[in-house]
mmCIF file of C-alpha atoms in Angstrom:
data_model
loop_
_atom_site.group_PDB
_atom_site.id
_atom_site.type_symbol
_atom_site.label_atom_id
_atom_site.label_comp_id
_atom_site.label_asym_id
_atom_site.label_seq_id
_atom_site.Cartn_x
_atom_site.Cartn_y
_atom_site.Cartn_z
ATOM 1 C CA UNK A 544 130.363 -15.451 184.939
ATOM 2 C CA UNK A 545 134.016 -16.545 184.959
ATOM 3 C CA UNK A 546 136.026 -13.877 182.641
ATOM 4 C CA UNK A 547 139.400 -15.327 181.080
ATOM 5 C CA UNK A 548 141.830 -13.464 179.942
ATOM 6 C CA UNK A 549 144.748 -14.276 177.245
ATOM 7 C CA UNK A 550 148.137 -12.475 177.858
ATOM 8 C CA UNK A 551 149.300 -10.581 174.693
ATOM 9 C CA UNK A 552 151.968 -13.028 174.925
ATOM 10 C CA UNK A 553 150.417 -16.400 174.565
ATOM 11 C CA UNK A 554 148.922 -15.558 171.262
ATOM 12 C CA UNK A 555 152.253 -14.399 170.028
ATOM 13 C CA UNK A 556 153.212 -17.590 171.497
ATOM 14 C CA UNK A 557 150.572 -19.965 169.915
ATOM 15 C CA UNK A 558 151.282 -17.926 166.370
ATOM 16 C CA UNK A 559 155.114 -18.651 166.369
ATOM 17 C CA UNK A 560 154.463 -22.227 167.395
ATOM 18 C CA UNK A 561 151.765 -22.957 164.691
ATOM 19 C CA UNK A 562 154.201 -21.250 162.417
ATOM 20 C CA UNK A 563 157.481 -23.021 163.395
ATOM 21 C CA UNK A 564 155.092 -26.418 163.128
ATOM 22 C CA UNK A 565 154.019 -25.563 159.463
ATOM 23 C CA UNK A 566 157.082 -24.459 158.376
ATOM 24 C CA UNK A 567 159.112 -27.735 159.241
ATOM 25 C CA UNK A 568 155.705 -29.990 158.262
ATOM 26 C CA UNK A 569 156.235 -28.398 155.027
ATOM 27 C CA UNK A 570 159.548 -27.211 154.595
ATOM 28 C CA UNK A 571 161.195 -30.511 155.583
ATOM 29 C CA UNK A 572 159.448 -32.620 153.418
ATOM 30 C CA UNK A 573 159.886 -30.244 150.502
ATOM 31 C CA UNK A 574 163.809 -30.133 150.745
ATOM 32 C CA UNK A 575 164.116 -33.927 150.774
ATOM 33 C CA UNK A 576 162.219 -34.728 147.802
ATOM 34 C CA UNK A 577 163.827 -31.294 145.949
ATOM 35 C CA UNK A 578 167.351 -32.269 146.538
ATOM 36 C CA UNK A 579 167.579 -35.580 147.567
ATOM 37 C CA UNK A 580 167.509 -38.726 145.783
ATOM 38 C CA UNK A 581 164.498 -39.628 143.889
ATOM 39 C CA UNK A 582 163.866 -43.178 143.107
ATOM 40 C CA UNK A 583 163.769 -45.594 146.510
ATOM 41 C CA UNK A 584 166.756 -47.371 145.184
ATOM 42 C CA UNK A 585 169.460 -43.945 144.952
ATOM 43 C CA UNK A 586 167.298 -43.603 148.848
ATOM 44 C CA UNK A 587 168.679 -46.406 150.020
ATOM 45 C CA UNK A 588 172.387 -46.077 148.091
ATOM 46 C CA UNK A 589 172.289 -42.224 150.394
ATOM 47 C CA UNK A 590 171.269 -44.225 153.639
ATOM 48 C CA UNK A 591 173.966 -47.096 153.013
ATOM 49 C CA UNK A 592 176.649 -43.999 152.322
ATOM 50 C CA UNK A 593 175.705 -42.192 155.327
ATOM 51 C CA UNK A 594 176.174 -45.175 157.636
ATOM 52 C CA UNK A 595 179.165 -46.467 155.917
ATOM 53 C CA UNK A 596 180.234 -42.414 157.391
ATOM 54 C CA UNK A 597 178.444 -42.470 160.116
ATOM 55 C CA UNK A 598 177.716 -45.285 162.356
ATOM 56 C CA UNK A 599 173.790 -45.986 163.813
ATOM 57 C CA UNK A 600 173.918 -46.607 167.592
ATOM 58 C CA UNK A 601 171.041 -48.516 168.412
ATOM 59 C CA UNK A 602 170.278 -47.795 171.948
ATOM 60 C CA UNK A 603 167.366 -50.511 172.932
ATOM 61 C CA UNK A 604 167.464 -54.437 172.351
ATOM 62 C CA UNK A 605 165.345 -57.028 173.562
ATOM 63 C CA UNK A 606 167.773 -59.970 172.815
ATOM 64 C CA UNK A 607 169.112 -59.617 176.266
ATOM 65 C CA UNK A 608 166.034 -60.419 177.557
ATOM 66 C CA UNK A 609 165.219 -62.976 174.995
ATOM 67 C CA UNK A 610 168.555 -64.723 175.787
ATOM 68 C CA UNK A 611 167.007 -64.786 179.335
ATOM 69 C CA UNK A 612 163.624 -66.236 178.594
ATOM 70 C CA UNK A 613 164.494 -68.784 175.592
ATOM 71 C CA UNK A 614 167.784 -69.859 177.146
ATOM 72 C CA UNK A 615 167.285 -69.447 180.846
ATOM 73 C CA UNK A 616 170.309 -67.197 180.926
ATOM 74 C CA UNK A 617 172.731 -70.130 179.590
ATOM 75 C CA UNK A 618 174.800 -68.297 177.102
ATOM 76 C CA UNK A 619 176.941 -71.316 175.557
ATOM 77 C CA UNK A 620 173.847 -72.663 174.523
ATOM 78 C CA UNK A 621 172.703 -69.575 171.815
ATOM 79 C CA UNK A 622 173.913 -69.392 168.378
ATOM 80 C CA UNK A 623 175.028 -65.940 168.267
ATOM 81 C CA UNK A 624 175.390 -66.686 164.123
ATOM 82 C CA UNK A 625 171.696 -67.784 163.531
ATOM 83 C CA UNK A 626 168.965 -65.751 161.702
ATOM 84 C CA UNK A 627 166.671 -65.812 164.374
ATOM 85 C CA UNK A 628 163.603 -65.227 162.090
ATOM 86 C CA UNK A 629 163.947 -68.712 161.224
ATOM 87 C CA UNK A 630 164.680 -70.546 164.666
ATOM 88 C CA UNK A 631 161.991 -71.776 167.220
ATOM 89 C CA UNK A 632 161.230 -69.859 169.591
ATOM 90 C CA UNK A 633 162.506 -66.959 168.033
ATOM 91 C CA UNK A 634 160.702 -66.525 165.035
ATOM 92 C CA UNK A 635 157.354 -67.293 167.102
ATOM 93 C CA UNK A 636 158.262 -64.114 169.502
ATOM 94 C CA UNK A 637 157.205 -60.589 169.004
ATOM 95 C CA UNK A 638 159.675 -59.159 170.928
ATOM 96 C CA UNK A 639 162.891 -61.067 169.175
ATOM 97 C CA UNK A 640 164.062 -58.787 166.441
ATOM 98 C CA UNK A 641 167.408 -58.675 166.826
ATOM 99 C CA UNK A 642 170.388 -61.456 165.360
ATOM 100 C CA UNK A 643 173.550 -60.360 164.095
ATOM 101 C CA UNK A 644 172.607 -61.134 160.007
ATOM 102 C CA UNK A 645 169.536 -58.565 160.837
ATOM 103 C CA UNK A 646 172.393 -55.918 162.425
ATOM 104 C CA UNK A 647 174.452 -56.370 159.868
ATOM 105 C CA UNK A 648 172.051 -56.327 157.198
ATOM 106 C CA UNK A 649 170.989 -52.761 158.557
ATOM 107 C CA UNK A 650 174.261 -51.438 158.757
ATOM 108 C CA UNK A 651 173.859 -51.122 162.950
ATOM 109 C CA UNK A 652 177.120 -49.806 164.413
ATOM 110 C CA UNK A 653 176.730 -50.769 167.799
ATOM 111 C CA UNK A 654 174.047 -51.887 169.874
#
């Protein structure tokens, strides 16, 4: 028979962890809805304050890439301006979330 032994230490280990992961699975959620707005509209009032403060830098974008598959690279021929959700092939693609009324419209910094 195989015998196992646990160190003293990895239970102390495992007990701080399971506590640290119920106190923020609990704890965070309380403080939000305790102090923070409560109606989804004074939500999104806080979110459109914060980022008027503080800008979102939105490190990943596909429209790179979709300027290279849709447009074969050729630049000059993209409307930078367009809401892409309603131009062909655009709005067909998965991948093509991005246009400049959608980054503006989310209050995205920089990209």
């Amino acid at each position: 028979a195989m015998e196992v032994r646990i160190r003293p230490w990895c239970v102390g280990l495992l007990v701080c962890l399971l506590f640290s992961a119920l106190g923020v699975g609990l704890g965070v959620p309380l403080a939000l809805s305790a102090a923070g707005p409560s109606t989804h509209q004074e939500r999104l009032e806080a979110v459109r304050r914060i980022l008027r403060d503080v800008p979102l830098i939105d490190g990943h974008n596909d429209l790179p890439w979709n300027v290279r598959k849709f447009v074969h690279n050729q630049i000059l021929n993209f409307n930078f301006t367009a809401d892409l959700e309603k131009v062909d092939p655009w709005a067909r693609s998965n991948w093509s979330h991005t246009d400049l009324p959608r980054l503006r419209r989310g209050m995205v910094g920089a990209q």
